[in-house]
JSON list of C-alpha atoms in Angstrom, two decimals:
[
{"chain": "V", "resi": 1, "resn": "MET", "atom": "CA", "xyz": [-34.21, -4.39, 55.10]},
{"chain": "V", "resi": 2, "resn": "SER", "atom": "CA", "xyz": [-35.81, -7.55, 56.61]},
{"chain": "V", "resi": 3, "resn": "ALA", "atom": "CA", "xyz": [-36.64, -8.67, 60.18]},
{"chain": "V", "resi": 4, "resn": "ARG", "atom": "CA", "xyz": [-38.22, -11.54, 61.62]},
{"chain": "V", "resi": 5, "resn": "SER", "atom": "CA", "xyz": [-40.96, -11.61, 63.82]},
{"chain": "V", "resi": 6, "resn": "ASP", "atom": "CA", "xyz": [-42.73, -14.28, 65.68]},
{"chain": "V", "resi": 7, "resn": "ALA", "atom": "CA", "xyz": [-46.33, -13.06, 64.87]},
{"chain": "V", "resi": 8, "resn": "ALA", "atom": "CA", "xyz": [-48.48, -14.37, 62.24]},
{"chain": "V", "resi": 9, "resn": "PRO", "atom": "CA", "xyz": [-48.59, -12.24, 58.99]},
{"chain": "V", "resi": 10, "resn": "ASP", "atom": "CA", "xyz": [-52.00, -10.99, 59.75]},
{"chain": "V", "resi": 11, "resn": "ALA", "atom": "CA", "xyz": [-50.84, -9.36, 63.46]},
{"chain": "V", "resi": 12, "resn": "VAL", "atom": "CA", "xyz": [-48.12, -7.35, 61.43]},
{"chain": "V", "resi": 13, "resn": "TYR", "atom": "CA", "xyz": [-50.17, -6.18, 59.15]},
{"chain": "V", "resi": 14, "resn": "ARG", "atom": "CA", "xyz": [-52.83, -5.09, 61.63]},
{"chain": "V", "resi": 15, "resn": "LEU", "atom": "CA", "xyz": [-50.05, -2.88, 62.48]},
{"chain": "V", "resi": 16, "resn": "LEU", "atom": "CA", "xyz": [-48.99, -1.55, 59.10]},
{"chain": "V", "resi": 17, "resn": "LEU", "atom": "CA", "xyz": [-52.43, -0.63, 58.31]},
{"chain": "V", "resi": 18, "resn": "ARG", "atom": "CA", "xyz": [-52.91, 1.35, 61.71]},
{"chain": "V", "resi": 19, "resn": "ALA", "atom": "CA", "xyz": [-51.25, 4.84, 61.25]},
{"chain": "V", "resi": 20, "resn": "GLY", "atom": "CA", "xyz": [-52.06, 5.64, 64.74]},
{"chain": "V", "resi": 21, "resn": "THR", "atom": "CA", "xyz": [-49.51, 2.26, 65.74]},
{"chain": "V", "resi": 22, "resn": "TRP", "atom": "CA", "xyz": [-46.52, 3.51, 63.57]},
{"chain": "V", "resi": 23, "resn": "PRO", "atom": "CA", "xyz": [-45.18, 5.88, 66.87]},
{"chain": "V", "resi": 24, "resn": "SER", "atom": "CA", "xyz": [-44.89, 3.06, 69.36]},
{"chain": "V", "resi": 25, "resn": "TRP", "atom": "CA", "xyz": [-43.03, 0.75, 67.13]},
{"chain": "V", "resi": 26, "resn": "SER", "atom": "CA", "xyz": [-40.67, 3.32, 64.52]},
{"chain": "V", "resi": 27, "resn": "PRO", "atom": "CA", "xyz": [-38.51, 6.21, 65.20]},
{"chain": "V", "resi": 28, "resn": "ILE", "atom": "CA", "xyz": [-41.58, 8.19, 63.97]},
{"chain": "V", "resi": 29, "resn": "ASP", "atom": "CA", "xyz": [-43.18, 10.62, 66.42]},
{"chain": "V", "resi": 30, "resn": "ALA", "atom": "CA", "xyz": [-46.63, 11.37, 65.29]},
{"chain": "V", "resi": 31, "resn": "ALA", "atom": "CA", "xyz": [-49.27, 10.05, 62.55]},
{"chain": "V", "resi": 32, "resn": "GLU", "atom": "CA", "xyz": [-52.32, 11.42, 61.65]},
{"chain": "V", "resi": 33, "resn": "VAL", "atom": "CA", "xyz": [-54.55, 10.81, 58.12]},
{"chain": "V", "resi": 34, "resn": "GLU", "atom": "CA", "xyz": [-54.48, 13.89, 55.70]},
{"chain": "V", "resi": 35, "resn": "ASN", "atom": "CA", "xyz": [-58.52, 13.85, 56.00]},
{"chain": "V", "resi": 36, "resn": "GLY", "atom": "CA", "xyz": [-59.62, 13.78, 59.39]},
{"chain": "V", "resi": 37, "resn": "THR", "atom": "CA", "xyz": [-59.71, 10.20, 59.62]},
{"chain": "V", "resi": 38, "resn": "ASP", "atom": "CA", "xyz": [-59.11, 8.62, 63.13]},
{"chain": "V", "resi": 39, "resn": "PRO", "atom": "CA", "xyz": [-55.51, 7.25, 62.81]},
{"chain": "V", "resi": 40, "resn": "ASP", "atom": "CA", "xyz": [-56.30, 4.09, 64.21]},
{"chain": "V", "resi": 41, "resn": "LEU", "atom": "CA", "xyz": [-58.61, 2.74, 61.76]},
{"chain": "V", "resi": 42, "resn": "PRO", "atom": "CA", "xyz": [-56.92, 0.59, 59.07]},
{"chain": "V", "resi": 43, "resn": "ALA", "atom": "CA", "xyz": [-55.88, 2.33, 55.90]},
{"chain": "V", "resi": 44, "resn": "GLY", "atom": "CA", "xyz": [-57.41, 2.08, 52.39]},
{"chain": "V", "resi": 45, "resn": "VAL", "atom": "CA", "xyz": [-55.61, 2.18, 49.16]},
{"chain": "V", "resi": 46, "resn": "GLY", "atom": "CA", "xyz": [-55.48, 5.96, 48.19]},
{"chain": "V", "resi": 47, "resn": "ASP", "atom": "CA", "xyz": [-55.56, 7.52, 52.11]},
{"chain": "V", "resi": 48, "resn": "THR", "atom": "CA", "xyz": [-52.72, 10.42, 52.76]},
{"chain": "V", "resi": 49, "resn": "ARG", "atom": "CA", "xyz": [-50.93, 9.69, 56.02]},
{"chain": "V", "resi": 50, "resn": "VAL", "atom": "CA", "xyz": [-48.60, 12.54, 57.95]},
{"chain": "V", "resi": 51, "resn": "PHE", "atom": "CA", "xyz": [-45.93, 11.74, 59.63]},
{"chain": "V", "resi": 52, "resn": "ARG", "atom": "CA", "xyz": [-43.38, 13.58, 62.01]},
{"chain": "V", "resi": 53, "resn": "THR", "atom": "CA", "xyz": [-40.19, 12.78, 63.01]},
{"chain": "V", "resi": 54, "resn": "GLY", "atom": "CA", "xyz": [-38.60, 15.38, 64.73]},
{"chain": "V", "resi": 55, "resn": "ARG", "atom": "CA", "xyz": [-39.25, 18.82, 62.60]},
{"chain": "V", "resi": 56, "resn": "ALA", "atom": "CA", "xyz": [-39.29, 16.19, 59.42]},
{"chain": "V", "resi": 57, "resn": "VAL", "atom": "CA", "xyz": [-43.05, 16.01, 57.80]},
{"chain": "V", "resi": 58, "resn": "SER", "atom": "CA", "xyz": [-43.65, 12.90, 55.53]},
{"chain": "V", "resi": 59, "resn": "ARG", "atom": "CA", "xyz": [-46.85, 12.74, 53.40]},
{"chain": "V", "resi": 60, "resn": "GLU", "atom": "CA", "xyz": [-47.62, 9.38, 52.27]},
{"chain": "V", "resi": 61, "resn": "ARG", "atom": "CA", "xyz": [-50.11, 7.82, 50.02]},
{"chain": "V", "resi": 62, "resn": "VAL", "atom": "CA", "xyz": [-51.40, 4.17, 50.28]},
{"chain": "V", "resi": 63, "resn": "VAL", "atom": "CA", "xyz": [-51.01, 2.62, 46.49]},
{"chain": "V", "resi": 64, "resn": "GLU", "atom": "CA", "xyz": [-51.42, -1.11, 47.40]},
{"chain": "V", "resi": 65, "resn": "LEU", "atom": "CA", "xyz": [-52.83, -3.32, 49.64]},
{"chain": "V", "resi": 66, "resn": "VAL", "atom": "CA", "xyz": [-52.68, -6.96, 49.93]},
{"chain": "V", "resi": 67, "resn": "THR", "atom": "CA", "xyz": [-54.36, -8.47, 52.50]},
{"chain": "V", "resi": 68, "resn": "ASP", "atom": "CA", "xyz": [-51.39, -9.81, 55.12]},
{"chain": "V", "resi": 69, "resn": "ARG", "atom": "CA", "xyz": [-48.85, -9.65, 51.96]},
{"chain": "V", "resi": 70, "resn": "ARG", "atom": "CA", "xyz": [-48.26, -6.44, 50.87]},
{"chain": "V", "resi": 71, "resn": "PHE", "atom": "CA", "xyz": [-48.35, -2.67, 51.73]},
{"chain": "V", "resi": 72, "resn": "GLY", "atom": "CA", "xyz": [-47.11, -0.02, 49.04]},
{"chain": "V", "resi": 73, "resn": "TYR", "atom": "CA", "xyz": [-47.05, 3.74, 49.66]},
{"chain": "V", "resi": 74, "resn": "GLU", "atom": "CA", "xyz": [-45.70, 6.62, 47.68]},
{"chain": "V", "resi": 75, "resn": "ILE", "atom": "CA", "xyz": [-44.19, 9.81, 48.99]},
{"chain": "V", "resi": 76, "resn": "VAL", "atom": "CA", "xyz": [-46.29, 13.02, 47.98]},
{"chain": "V", "resi": 77, "resn": "GLY", "atom": "CA", "xyz": [-45.69, 16.69, 47.62]},
{"chain": "V", "resi": 78, "resn": "GLY", "atom": "CA", "xyz": [-42.13, 17.34, 49.28]},
{"chain": "V", "resi": 79, "resn": "ARG", "atom": "CA", "xyz": [-38.53, 18.55, 47.92]},
{"chain": "V", "resi": 80, "resn": "THR", "atom": "CA", "xyz": [-36.64, 15.59, 49.19]},
{"chain": "V", "resi": 81, "resn": "PHE", "atom": "CA", "xyz": [-37.72, 12.96, 46.11]},
{"chain": "V", "resi": 82, "resn": "ARG", "atom": "CA", "xyz": [-38.75, 13.43, 42.63]},
{"chain": "V", "resi": 83, "resn": "SER", "atom": "CA", "xyz": [-40.19, 10.37, 43.44]},
{"chain": "V", "resi": 84, "resn": "TYR", "atom": "CA", "xyz": [-40.58, 7.69, 45.93]},
{"chain": "V", "resi": 85, "resn": "ARG", "atom": "CA", "xyz": [-42.42, 4.32, 46.47]},
{"chain": "V", "resi": 86, "resn": "GLY", "atom": "CA", "xyz": [-42.14, 2.08, 49.43]},
{"chain": "V", "resi": 87, "resn": "LEU", "atom": "CA", "xyz": [-42.86, -1.35, 49.74]},
{"chain": "V", "resi": 88, "resn": "VAL", "atom": "CA", "xyz": [-43.12, -3.59, 52.85]},
{"chain": "V", "resi": 89, "resn": "GLU", "atom": "CA", "xyz": [-43.85, -7.64, 51.84]},
{"chain": "V", "resi": 90, "resn": "LEU", "atom": "CA", "xyz": [-45.09, -9.98, 54.62]},
{"chain": "V", "resi": 91, "resn": "ALA", "atom": "CA", "xyz": [-44.20, -13.65, 53.82]},
{"chain": "V", "resi": 92, "resn": "PRO", "atom": "CA", "xyz": [-44.80, -16.55, 56.45]},
{"chain": "V", "resi": 93, "resn": "ASP", "atom": "CA", "xyz": [-41.67, -18.03, 57.91]},
{"chain": "V", "resi": 94, "resn": "GLY", "atom": "CA", "xyz": [-43.05, -21.92, 57.73]},
{"chain": "V", "resi": 95, "resn": "ARG", "atom": "CA", "xyz": [-42.41, -21.17, 61.80]},
{"chain": "V", "resi": 96, "resn": "GLY", "atom": "CA", "xyz": [-45.73, -19.38, 62.51]},
{"chain": "V", "resi": 97, "resn": "GLY", "atom": "CA", "xyz": [-43.97, -16.08, 61.96]},
{"chain": "V", "resi": 98, "resn": "THR", "atom": "CA", "xyz": [-43.33, -13.44, 59.74]},
{"chain": "V", "resi": 99, "resn": "THR", "atom": "CA", "xyz": [-40.45, -12.22, 57.20]},
{"chain": "V", "resi": 100, "resn": "ILE", "atom": "CA", "xyz": [-40.53, -8.49, 56.71]},
{"chain": "V", "resi": 101, "resn": "THR", "atom": "CA", "xyz": [-38.71, -7.20, 53.82]},
{"chain": "V", "resi": 102, "resn": "TRP", "atom": "CA", "xyz": [-38.81, -3.02, 53.78]},
{"chain": "V", "resi": 103, "resn": "SER", "atom": "CA", "xyz": [-38.02, -1.90, 50.32]},
{"chain": "V", "resi": 104, "resn": "ALA", "atom": "CA", "xyz": [-37.94, 1.14, 48.17]},
{"chain": "V", "resi": 105, "resn": "THR", "atom": "CA", "xyz": [-37.12, 2.76, 44.94]},
{"chain": "V", "resi": 106, "resn": "PHE", "atom": "CA", "xyz": [-36.62, 6.73, 44.67]},
{"chain": "V", "resi": 107, "resn": "ARG", "atom": "CA", "xyz": [-35.32, 9.53, 42.95]},
{"chain": "V", "resi": 108, "resn": "PRO", "atom": "CA", "xyz": [-33.39, 12.27, 45.05]},
{"chain": "V", "resi": 109, "resn": "ALA", "atom": "CA", "xyz": [-34.67, 15.89, 44.42]},
{"chain": "V", "resi": 110, "resn": "MET", "atom": "CA", "xyz": [-31.28, 16.97, 44.53]},
{"chain": "V", "resi": 111, "resn": "ARG", "atom": "CA", "xyz": [-28.55, 15.42, 42.08]},
{"chain": "V", "resi": 112, "resn": "PHE", "atom": "CA", "xyz": [-25.60, 13.75, 43.73]},
{"chain": "V", "resi": 113, "resn": "THR", "atom": "CA", "xyz": [-27.40, 12.85, 46.89]},
{"chain": "V", "resi": 114, "resn": "GLY", "atom": "CA", "xyz": [-27.98, 9.35, 45.79]},
{"chain": "V", "resi": 115, "resn": "PRO", "atom": "CA", "xyz": [-25.90, 7.50, 47.96]},
{"chain": "V", "resi": 116, "resn": "LEU", "atom": "CA", "xyz": [-26.45, 9.80, 50.92]},
{"chain": "V", "resi": 117, "resn": "TRP", "atom": "CA", "xyz": [-29.91, 8.38, 50.66]},
{"chain": "V", "resi": 118, "resn": "GLU", "atom": "CA", "xyz": [-29.23, 5.15, 50.26]},
{"chain": "V", "resi": 119, "resn": "TRP", "atom": "CA", "xyz": [-27.02, 5.04, 52.85]},
{"chain": "V", "resi": 120, "resn": "PHE", "atom": "CA", "xyz": [-30.04, 6.88, 55.44]},
{"chain": "V", "resi": 121, "resn": "LEU", "atom": "CA", "xyz": [-32.85, 5.11, 54.13]},
{"chain": "V", "resi": 122, "resn": "ALA", "atom": "CA", "xyz": [-31.21, 1.73, 54.48]},
{"chain": "V", "resi": 123, "resn": "ARG", "atom": "CA", "xyz": [-30.48, 2.25, 58.23]},
{"chain": "V", "resi": 124, "resn": "PHE", "atom": "CA", "xyz": [-34.15, 4.11, 58.90]},
{"chain": "V", "resi": 125, "resn": "MET", "atom": "CA", "xyz": [-35.80, 0.99, 56.97]},
{"chain": "V", "resi": 126, "resn": "ARG", "atom": "CA", "xyz": [-33.66, -1.29, 59.44]},
{"chain": "V", "resi": 127, "resn": "ARG", "atom": "CA", "xyz": [-35.21, 0.41, 62.33]},
{"chain": "V", "resi": 128, "resn": "MET", "atom": "CA", "xyz": [-38.81, 0.04, 61.02]},
{"chain": "V", "resi": 129, "resn": "ALA", "atom": "CA", "xyz": [-38.32, -3.34, 60.30]},
{"chain": "V", "resi": 130, "resn": "ALA", "atom": "CA", "xyz": [-37.17, -4.22, 63.46]},
{"chain": "V", "resi": 131, "resn": "GLY", "atom": "CA", "xyz": [-39.28, -2.40, 65.22]},
{"chain": "V", "resi": 132, "resn": "LEU", "atom": "CA", "xyz": [-42.67, -3.30, 63.63]},
{"chain": "V", "resi": 133, "resn": "ALA", "atom": "CA", "xyz": [-41.42, -7.42, 63.90]},
{"chain": "V", "resi": 134, "resn": "ALA", "atom": "CA", "xyz": [-41.26, -6.71, 68.03]},
{"chain": "V", "resi": 135, "resn": "HIS", "atom": "CA", "xyz": [-44.01, -4.96, 68.27]},
{"chain": "V", "resi": 136, "resn": "ALA", "atom": "CA", "xyz": [-46.27, -7.18, 66.68]},
{"chain": "V", "resi": 137, "resn": "VAL", "atom": "CA", "xyz": [-45.30, -9.96, 68.94]},
{"chain": "V", "resi": 138, "resn": "VAL", "atom": "CA", "xyz": [-47.01, -7.78, 71.69]},
{"chain": "V", "resi": 139, "resn": "SER", "atom": "CA", "xyz": [-49.70, -6.31, 70.30]}
]
């Protein structure tokens, strides 16, 4: 899913790195870093962040960081997916803003649920990208 922000890539990237900001611009209710690190500090590769949305909990490990360009993560543990890798790519749009592209590849744990997860994740990622785009402008 893609969204455009009037904010520059570095401003968008700063929000992605800080798990504590995610509840302010996304459907996520709460965020923490598993090892007790302050969620408002920038993430590093290997950090595991825990996100809560309603009763759902997601543990996500940061696996790739390219300054102002790319943020990669994988879901660890859980029963929903055999594998899940998410990627947020940022590109200057030529007008001082940023094109945000949020994507994922996954294998569901339960057979035949792939289409349902594709539908759900597309909607969720669309909300994530749009919220990030809008919030980066006011931050």
